Amino acid sequence: MQIPFLKKKNVILASLMVLLVVASYINYNAYSGDFTASSENDNPLNAKLVNSLTEDEIMSGDKAVSASFFIDYRIERDAKRSEDIQTLKSITASSSSTEENIAEANEVMIELVQLSQEELQLENMIVSKGYEDCVVFLHDDYVNVLIKGDTLTTQQAVQIQDIVAKQCKMPLSQIYIASTGVTQ
């Protein structure tokens, strides 16, 4: 007896999403030696970004970003996640992987896919409000948003916070917004 909602396409899609998350997680952890994040903020995305800048430096305005930062960052983020997916896929396909490792790899792939979708959706929603470009850095307990442009008015910052708060169900006090000072 087949359950109606478990049609072949849904099962395949779910399996692929799981593989994506697991591969990314395993690839990330291959560098840290275990299944726990080793960065200061326990987040693999809070590492060195484009041109050796860190997320904290960018958000604080301590370091200037180039006009091509947004494009470069997205390319770097997509490439890193593709590597992660390949690693997770190799773990799930390996005959030496335990069921526990496979399950964990699948879970990580799902989380990675959800993270990617949420970031993309937020970035598109913000840009659709008339901003030239933006990058969203999602974390477990806070969100950073970097807007391309000279400055932000209070009204613009509130508009962005509102979008992020509604989508992420994150309190306003945990949403941080910065502008690059770069236009074009």
mmCIF file of C-alpha atoms in Angstrom, residues 78-184:
data_model
loop_
_atom_site.group_PDB
_atom_site.id
_atom_site.type_symbol
_atom_site.label_atom_id
_atom_site.label_comp_id
_atom_site.label_asym_id
_atom_site.label_seq_id
_atom_site.Cartn_x
_atom_site.Cartn_y
_atom_site.Cartn_z
ATOM 1 C CA ASP A 78 27.717 28.712 -4.104
ATOM 2 C CA ALA A 79 31.055 27.058 -4.847
ATOM 3 C CA LYS A 80 31.594 26.205 -1.180
ATOM 4 C CA ARG A 81 28.136 24.727 -0.863
ATOM 5 C CA SER A 82 28.619 22.698 -4.047
ATOM 6 C CA GLU A 83 31.814 21.263 -2.577
ATOM 7 C CA ASP A 84 29.945 20.504 0.628
ATOM 8 C CA ILE A 85 27.216 18.722 -1.297
ATOM 9 C CA GLN A 86 29.723 16.577 -3.146
ATOM 10 C CA THR A 87 31.392 15.597 0.102
ATOM 11 C CA LEU A 88 28.080 14.732 1.738
ATOM 12 C CA LYS A 89 27.055 12.716 -1.317
ATOM 13 C CA SER A 90 30.287 10.765 -1.156
ATOM 14 C CA ILE A 91 29.658 9.938 2.491
ATOM 15 C CA THR A 92 26.152 8.686 1.828
ATOM 16 C CA ALA A 93 27.374 6.650 -1.141
ATOM 17 C CA SER A 94 30.361 5.160 0.679
ATOM 18 C CA SER A 95 30.067 1.549 1.669
ATOM 19 C CA SER A 96 32.147 2.286 4.774
ATOM 20 C CA SER A 97 29.680 4.892 6.097
ATOM 21 C CA THR A 98 27.594 3.835 9.042
ATOM 22 C CA GLU A 99 23.855 4.352 9.122
ATOM 23 C CA GLU A 100 24.413 7.026 11.749
ATOM 24 C CA ASN A 101 26.859 8.922 9.493
ATOM 25 C CA ILE A 102 24.507 8.639 6.542
ATOM 26 C CA ALA A 103 21.559 9.888 8.598
ATOM 27 C CA GLU A 104 23.625 12.780 9.946
ATOM 28 C CA ALA A 105 24.868 13.636 6.453
ATOM 29 C CA ASN A 106 21.288 13.623 5.161
ATOM 30 C CA GLU A 107 20.172 15.882 8.008
ATOM 31 C CA VAL A 108 22.956 18.355 7.296
ATOM 32 C CA MET A 109 22.099 18.432 3.597
ATOM 33 C CA ILE A 110 18.487 19.289 4.410
ATOM 34 C CA GLU A 111 19.603 22.079 6.743
ATOM 35 C CA LEU A 112 21.951 23.461 4.103
ATOM 36 C CA VAL A 113 19.261 23.469 1.438
ATOM 37 C CA GLN A 114 16.860 25.244 3.790
ATOM 38 C CA LEU A 115 19.530 27.793 4.711
ATOM 39 C CA SER A 116 20.286 28.475 1.049
ATOM 40 C CA GLN A 117 16.618 28.860 0.190
ATOM 41 C CA GLU A 118 15.975 31.193 3.105
ATOM 42 C CA GLU A 119 18.986 33.388 2.294
ATOM 43 C CA LEU A 120 18.015 33.617 -1.370
ATOM 44 C CA GLN A 121 14.396 34.401 -0.541
ATOM 45 C CA LEU A 122 15.382 37.140 1.913
ATOM 46 C CA GLU A 123 17.894 38.659 -0.504
ATOM 47 C CA ASN A 124 15.304 38.708 -3.296
ATOM 48 C CA MET A 125 12.634 40.219 -1.045
ATOM 49 C CA ILE A 126 14.972 42.983 0.091
ATOM 50 C CA VAL A 127 16.201 43.773 -3.434
ATOM 51 C CA SER A 128 12.576 43.832 -4.639
ATOM 52 C CA LYS A 129 12.020 46.809 -2.315
ATOM 53 C CA GLY A 130 14.368 48.906 -4.443
ATOM 54 C CA TYR A 131 17.790 48.218 -2.958
ATOM 55 C CA GLU A 132 20.610 47.724 -5.428
ATOM 56 C CA ASP A 133 21.910 44.509 -3.831
ATOM 57 C CA CYS A 134 22.281 42.773 -0.495
ATOM 58 C CA VAL A 135 23.735 39.713 1.201
ATOM 59 C CA VAL A 136 22.085 37.939 4.116
ATOM 60 C CA PHE A 137 24.148 36.011 6.677
ATOM 61 C CA LEU A 138 21.847 33.677 8.620
ATOM 62 C CA HIS A 139 22.943 32.352 12.004
ATOM 63 C CA ASP A 140 21.108 30.328 14.634
ATOM 64 C CA ASP A 141 20.462 33.268 16.929
ATOM 65 C CA TYR A 142 20.964 36.377 14.774
ATOM 66 C CA VAL A 143 20.888 37.665 11.194
ATOM 67 C CA ASN A 144 23.259 40.118 9.493
ATOM 68 C CA VAL A 145 22.146 41.978 6.375
ATOM 69 C CA LEU A 146 24.621 43.905 4.243
ATOM 70 C CA ILE A 147 23.063 46.399 1.837
ATOM 71 C CA LYS A 148 24.908 47.831 -1.150
ATOM 72 C CA GLY A 149 24.674 51.596 -1.010
ATOM 73 C CA ASP A 150 25.903 54.768 0.625
ATOM 74 C CA THR A 151 23.706 54.987 3.690
ATOM 75 C CA LEU A 152 20.411 53.709 5.029
ATOM 76 C CA THR A 153 17.690 55.822 6.516
ATOM 77 C CA THR A 154 15.946 54.726 9.683
ATOM 78 C CA GLN A 155 12.845 53.974 7.617
ATOM 79 C CA GLN A 156 14.848 51.733 5.253
ATOM 80 C CA ALA A 157 16.458 49.873 8.151
ATOM 81 C CA VAL A 158 13.043 49.302 9.731
ATOM 82 C CA GLN A 159 11.701 48.024 6.399
ATOM 83 C CA ILE A 160 14.561 45.525 6.109
ATOM 84 C CA GLN A 161 14.236 44.433 9.743
ATOM 85 C CA ASP A 162 10.522 43.865 9.203
ATOM 86 C CA ILE A 163 11.151 41.621 6.187
ATOM 87 C CA VAL A 164 13.779 39.581 8.025
ATOM 88 C CA ALA A 165 11.775 39.354 11.260
ATOM 89 C CA LYS A 166 8.691 38.046 9.460
ATOM 90 C CA GLN A 167 10.581 35.502 7.335
ATOM 91 C CA CYS A 168 12.962 34.232 10.017
ATOM 92 C CA LYS A 169 10.726 34.706 13.037
ATOM 93 C CA MET A 170 13.671 36.492 14.622
ATOM 94 C CA PRO A 171 13.312 39.285 17.210
ATOM 95 C CA LEU A 172 14.238 42.734 15.919
ATOM 96 C CA SER A 173 17.027 42.969 18.488
ATOM 97 C CA GLN A 174 18.805 40.077 16.727
ATOM 98 C CA ILE A 175 18.731 41.589 13.224
ATOM 99 C CA TYR A 176 21.729 43.699 12.273
ATOM 100 C CA ILE A 177 21.867 45.835 9.131
ATOM 101 C CA ALA A 178 24.807 47.647 7.569
ATOM 102 C CA SER A 179 25.444 49.438 4.311
ATOM 103 C CA THR A 180 28.661 49.203 2.349
ATOM 104 C CA GLY A 181 29.086 52.785 1.310
ATOM 105 C CA VAL A 182 29.702 51.355 -2.168
ATOM 106 C CA THR A 183 27.423 52.225 -5.074
ATOM 107 C CA GLN A 184 27.294 51.242 -8.780
#
